[in-house]
XYZ file of N, CA and C in Angstrom:
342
model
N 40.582 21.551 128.042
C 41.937 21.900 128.437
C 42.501 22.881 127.420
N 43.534 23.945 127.912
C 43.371 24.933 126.543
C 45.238 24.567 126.800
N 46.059 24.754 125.832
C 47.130 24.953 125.042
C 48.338 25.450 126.270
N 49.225 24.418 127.338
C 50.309 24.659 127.708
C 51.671 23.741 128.055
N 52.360 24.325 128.132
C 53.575 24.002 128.641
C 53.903 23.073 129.532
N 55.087 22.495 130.100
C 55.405 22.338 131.021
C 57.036 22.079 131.228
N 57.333 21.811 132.282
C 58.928 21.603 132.212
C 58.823 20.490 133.718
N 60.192 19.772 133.535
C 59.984 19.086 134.893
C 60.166 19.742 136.272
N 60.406 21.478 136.372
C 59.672 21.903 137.736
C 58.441 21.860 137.960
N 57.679 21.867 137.068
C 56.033 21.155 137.302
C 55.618 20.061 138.155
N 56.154 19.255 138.142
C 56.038 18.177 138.642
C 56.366 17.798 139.649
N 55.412 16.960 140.828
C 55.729 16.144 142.109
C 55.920 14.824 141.898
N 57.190 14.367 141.662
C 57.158 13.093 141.518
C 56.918 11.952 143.016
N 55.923 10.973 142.428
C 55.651 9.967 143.415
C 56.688 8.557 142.917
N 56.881 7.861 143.964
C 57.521 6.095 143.333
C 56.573 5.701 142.890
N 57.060 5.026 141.774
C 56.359 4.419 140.751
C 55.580 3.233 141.767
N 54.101 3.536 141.482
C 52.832 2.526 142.002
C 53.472 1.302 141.652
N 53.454 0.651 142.992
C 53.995 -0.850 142.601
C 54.988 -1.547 142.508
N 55.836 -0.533 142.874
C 57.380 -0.762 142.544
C 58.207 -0.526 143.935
N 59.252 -1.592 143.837
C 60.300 -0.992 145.515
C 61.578 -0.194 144.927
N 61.409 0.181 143.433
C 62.810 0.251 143.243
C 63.132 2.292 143.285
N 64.060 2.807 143.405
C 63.914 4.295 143.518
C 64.189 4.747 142.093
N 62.701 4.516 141.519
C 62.145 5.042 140.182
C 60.855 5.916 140.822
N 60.749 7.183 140.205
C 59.496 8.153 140.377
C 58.904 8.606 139.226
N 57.444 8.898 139.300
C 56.837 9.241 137.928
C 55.808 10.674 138.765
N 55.272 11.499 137.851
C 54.666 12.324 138.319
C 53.802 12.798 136.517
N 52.099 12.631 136.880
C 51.424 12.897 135.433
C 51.658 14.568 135.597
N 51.300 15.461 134.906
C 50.884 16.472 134.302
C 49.999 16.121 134.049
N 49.103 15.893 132.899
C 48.382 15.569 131.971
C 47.636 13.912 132.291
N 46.518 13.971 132.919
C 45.675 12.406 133.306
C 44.421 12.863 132.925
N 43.738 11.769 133.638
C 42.117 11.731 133.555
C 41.136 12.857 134.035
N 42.342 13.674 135.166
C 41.762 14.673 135.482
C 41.586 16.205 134.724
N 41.994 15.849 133.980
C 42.110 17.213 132.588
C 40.988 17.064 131.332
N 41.015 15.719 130.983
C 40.134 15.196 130.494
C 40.554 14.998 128.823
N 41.469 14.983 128.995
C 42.558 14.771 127.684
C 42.208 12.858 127.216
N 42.591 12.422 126.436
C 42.658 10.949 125.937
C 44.327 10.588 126.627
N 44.926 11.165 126.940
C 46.250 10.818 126.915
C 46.986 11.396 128.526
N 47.826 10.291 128.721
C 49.308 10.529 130.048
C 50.068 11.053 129.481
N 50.507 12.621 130.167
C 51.877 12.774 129.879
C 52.599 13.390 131.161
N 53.549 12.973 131.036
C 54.653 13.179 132.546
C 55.634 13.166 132.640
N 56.508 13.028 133.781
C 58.306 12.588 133.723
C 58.511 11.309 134.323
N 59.322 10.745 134.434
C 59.947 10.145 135.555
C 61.185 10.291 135.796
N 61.978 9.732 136.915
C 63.380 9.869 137.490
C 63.515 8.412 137.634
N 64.614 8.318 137.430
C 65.016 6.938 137.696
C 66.992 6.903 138.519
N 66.329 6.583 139.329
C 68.019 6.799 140.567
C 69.267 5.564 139.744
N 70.355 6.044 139.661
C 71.185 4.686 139.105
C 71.081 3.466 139.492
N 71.183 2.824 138.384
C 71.111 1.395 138.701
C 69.748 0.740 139.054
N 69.034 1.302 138.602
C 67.537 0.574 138.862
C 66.959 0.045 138.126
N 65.673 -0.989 138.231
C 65.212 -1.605 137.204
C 63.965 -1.832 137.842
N 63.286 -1.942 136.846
C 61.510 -2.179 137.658
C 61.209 -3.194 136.425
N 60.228 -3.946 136.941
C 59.132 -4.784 135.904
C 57.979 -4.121 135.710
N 57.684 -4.311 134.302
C 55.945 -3.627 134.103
C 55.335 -4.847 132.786
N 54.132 -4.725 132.908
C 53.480 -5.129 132.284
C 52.649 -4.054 131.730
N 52.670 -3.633 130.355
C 52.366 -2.067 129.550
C 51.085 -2.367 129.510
N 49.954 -1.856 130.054
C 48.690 -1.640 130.115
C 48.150 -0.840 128.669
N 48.549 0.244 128.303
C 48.659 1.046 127.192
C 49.419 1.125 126.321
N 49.629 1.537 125.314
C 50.857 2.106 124.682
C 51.247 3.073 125.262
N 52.903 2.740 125.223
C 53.911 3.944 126.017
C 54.790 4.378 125.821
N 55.084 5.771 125.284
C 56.107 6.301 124.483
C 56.923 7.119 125.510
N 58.320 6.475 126.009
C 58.853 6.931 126.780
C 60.226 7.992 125.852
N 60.176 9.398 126.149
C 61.247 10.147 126.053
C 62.930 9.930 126.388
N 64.236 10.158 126.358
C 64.875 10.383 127.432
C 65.160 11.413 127.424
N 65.406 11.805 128.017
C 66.049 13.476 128.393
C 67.447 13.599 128.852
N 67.545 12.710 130.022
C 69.165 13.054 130.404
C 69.356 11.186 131.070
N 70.781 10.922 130.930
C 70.999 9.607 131.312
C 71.069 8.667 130.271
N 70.603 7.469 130.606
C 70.166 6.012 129.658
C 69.589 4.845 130.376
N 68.180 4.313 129.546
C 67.762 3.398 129.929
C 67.868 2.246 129.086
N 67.856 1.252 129.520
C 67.554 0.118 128.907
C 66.392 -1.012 129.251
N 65.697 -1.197 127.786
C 64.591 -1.905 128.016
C 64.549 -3.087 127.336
N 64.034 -4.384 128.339
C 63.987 -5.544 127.631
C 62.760 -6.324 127.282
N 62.215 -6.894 126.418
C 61.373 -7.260 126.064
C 61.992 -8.794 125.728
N 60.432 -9.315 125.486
C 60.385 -11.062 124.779
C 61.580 -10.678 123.285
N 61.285 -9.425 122.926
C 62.046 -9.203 121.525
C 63.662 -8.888 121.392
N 63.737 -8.214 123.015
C 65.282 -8.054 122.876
C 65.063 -6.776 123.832
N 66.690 -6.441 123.699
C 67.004 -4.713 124.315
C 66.886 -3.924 123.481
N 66.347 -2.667 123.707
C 67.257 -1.655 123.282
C 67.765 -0.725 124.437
N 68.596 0.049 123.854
C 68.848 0.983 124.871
C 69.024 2.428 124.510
N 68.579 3.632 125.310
C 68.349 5.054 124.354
C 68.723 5.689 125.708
N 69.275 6.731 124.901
C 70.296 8.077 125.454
C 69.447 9.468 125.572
N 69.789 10.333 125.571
C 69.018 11.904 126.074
C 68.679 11.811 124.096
N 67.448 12.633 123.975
C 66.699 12.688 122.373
C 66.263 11.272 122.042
N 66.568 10.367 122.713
C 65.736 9.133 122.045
C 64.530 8.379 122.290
N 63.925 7.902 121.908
C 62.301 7.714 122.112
C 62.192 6.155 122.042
N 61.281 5.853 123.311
C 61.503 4.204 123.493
C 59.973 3.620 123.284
N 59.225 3.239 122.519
C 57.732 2.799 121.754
C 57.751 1.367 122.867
N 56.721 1.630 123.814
C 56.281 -0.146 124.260
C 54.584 -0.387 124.167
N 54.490 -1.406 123.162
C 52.888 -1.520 122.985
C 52.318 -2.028 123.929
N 51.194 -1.827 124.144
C 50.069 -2.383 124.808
C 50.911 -3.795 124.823
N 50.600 -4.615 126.107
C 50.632 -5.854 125.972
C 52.148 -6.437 126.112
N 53.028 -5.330 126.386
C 54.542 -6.043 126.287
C 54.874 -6.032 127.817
N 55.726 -7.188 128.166
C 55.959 -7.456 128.960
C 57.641 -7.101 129.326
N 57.826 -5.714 129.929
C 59.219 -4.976 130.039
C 59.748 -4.731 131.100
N 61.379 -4.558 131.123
C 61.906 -5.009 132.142
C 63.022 -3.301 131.630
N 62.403 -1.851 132.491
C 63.507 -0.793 132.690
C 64.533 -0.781 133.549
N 65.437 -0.483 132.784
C 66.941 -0.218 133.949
C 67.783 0.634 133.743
N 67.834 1.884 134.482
C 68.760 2.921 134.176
C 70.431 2.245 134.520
N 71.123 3.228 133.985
C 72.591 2.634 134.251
C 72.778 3.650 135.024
N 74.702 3.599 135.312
C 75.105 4.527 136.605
C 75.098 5.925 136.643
N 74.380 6.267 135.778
C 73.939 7.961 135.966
C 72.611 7.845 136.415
N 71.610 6.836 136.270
C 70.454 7.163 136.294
C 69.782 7.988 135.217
N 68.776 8.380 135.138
C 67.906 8.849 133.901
C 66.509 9.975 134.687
N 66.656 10.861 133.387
C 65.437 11.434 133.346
C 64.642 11.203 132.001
N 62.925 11.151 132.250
C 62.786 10.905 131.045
C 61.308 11.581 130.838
N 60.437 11.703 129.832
C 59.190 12.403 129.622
C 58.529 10.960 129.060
N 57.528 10.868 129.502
C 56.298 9.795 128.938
C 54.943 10.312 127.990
N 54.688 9.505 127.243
C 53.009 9.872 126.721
C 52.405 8.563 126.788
N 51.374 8.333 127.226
C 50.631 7.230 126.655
C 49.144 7.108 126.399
N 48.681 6.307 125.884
C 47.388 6.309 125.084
C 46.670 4.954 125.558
N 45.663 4.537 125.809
C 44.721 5.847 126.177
C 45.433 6.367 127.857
N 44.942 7.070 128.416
C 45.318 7.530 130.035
C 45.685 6.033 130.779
N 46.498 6.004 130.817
C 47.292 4.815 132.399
C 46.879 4.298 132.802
N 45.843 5.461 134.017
C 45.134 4.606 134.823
C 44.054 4.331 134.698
N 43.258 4.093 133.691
C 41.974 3.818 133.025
C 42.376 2.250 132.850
N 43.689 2.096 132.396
C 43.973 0.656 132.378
C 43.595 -0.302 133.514
């Protein structure tokens, strides 16, 4: 893979696999590039919340909006520039508030290898 860009007109976002709630994710960057690593966006419509169980480590961006994430450990919650760390193995509960959210992801190793 050689050295580019992207912005979220790149991207076709799909609903998040697994989910009923109107949250969308769309990779850039998967298994098909041949990179070690996911990277992508998602959208998240106000007021939504999904359950996940983190297969990988997952370093979620925000960009515009706010999410909040809950864990066995607690909340936090992060605004546009803030960066949300969920390890392998955590059991999390996202929920945008009434703006909804945009946000950029990385994770390690690739997603769906999980």
């Amino acid at each position: 893979m050689t050295v580019r860009k992207f912005a979220v007109t790149d991207v076709s976002l799909e609903r998040t696999p697994g989910q009923d709630a109107d949250v969308f994710v769309g990779n850039l960057v998967d298994q098909r590039h041949g990179g070690p690593v996911t990277i992508g966006y998602g959208r998240y419509e106000p007021n939504q919340s999904i359950d996940e169980a983190i297969a990988v480590d997952d370093v979620m961006v925000v960009l515009e909006g706010r999410v909040s994430v809950a864990s066995d450990a607690g909340t936090v919650t992060a605004g546009p520039g803030e960066i949300v760390y969920m390890p392998k193995g955590s059991k999390v509960t996202i929920r945008s508030h009434e703006q909804g959210a945009l946000t950029a992801y990385v994770t390690y190793p690739r997603w769906q290898e999980a």
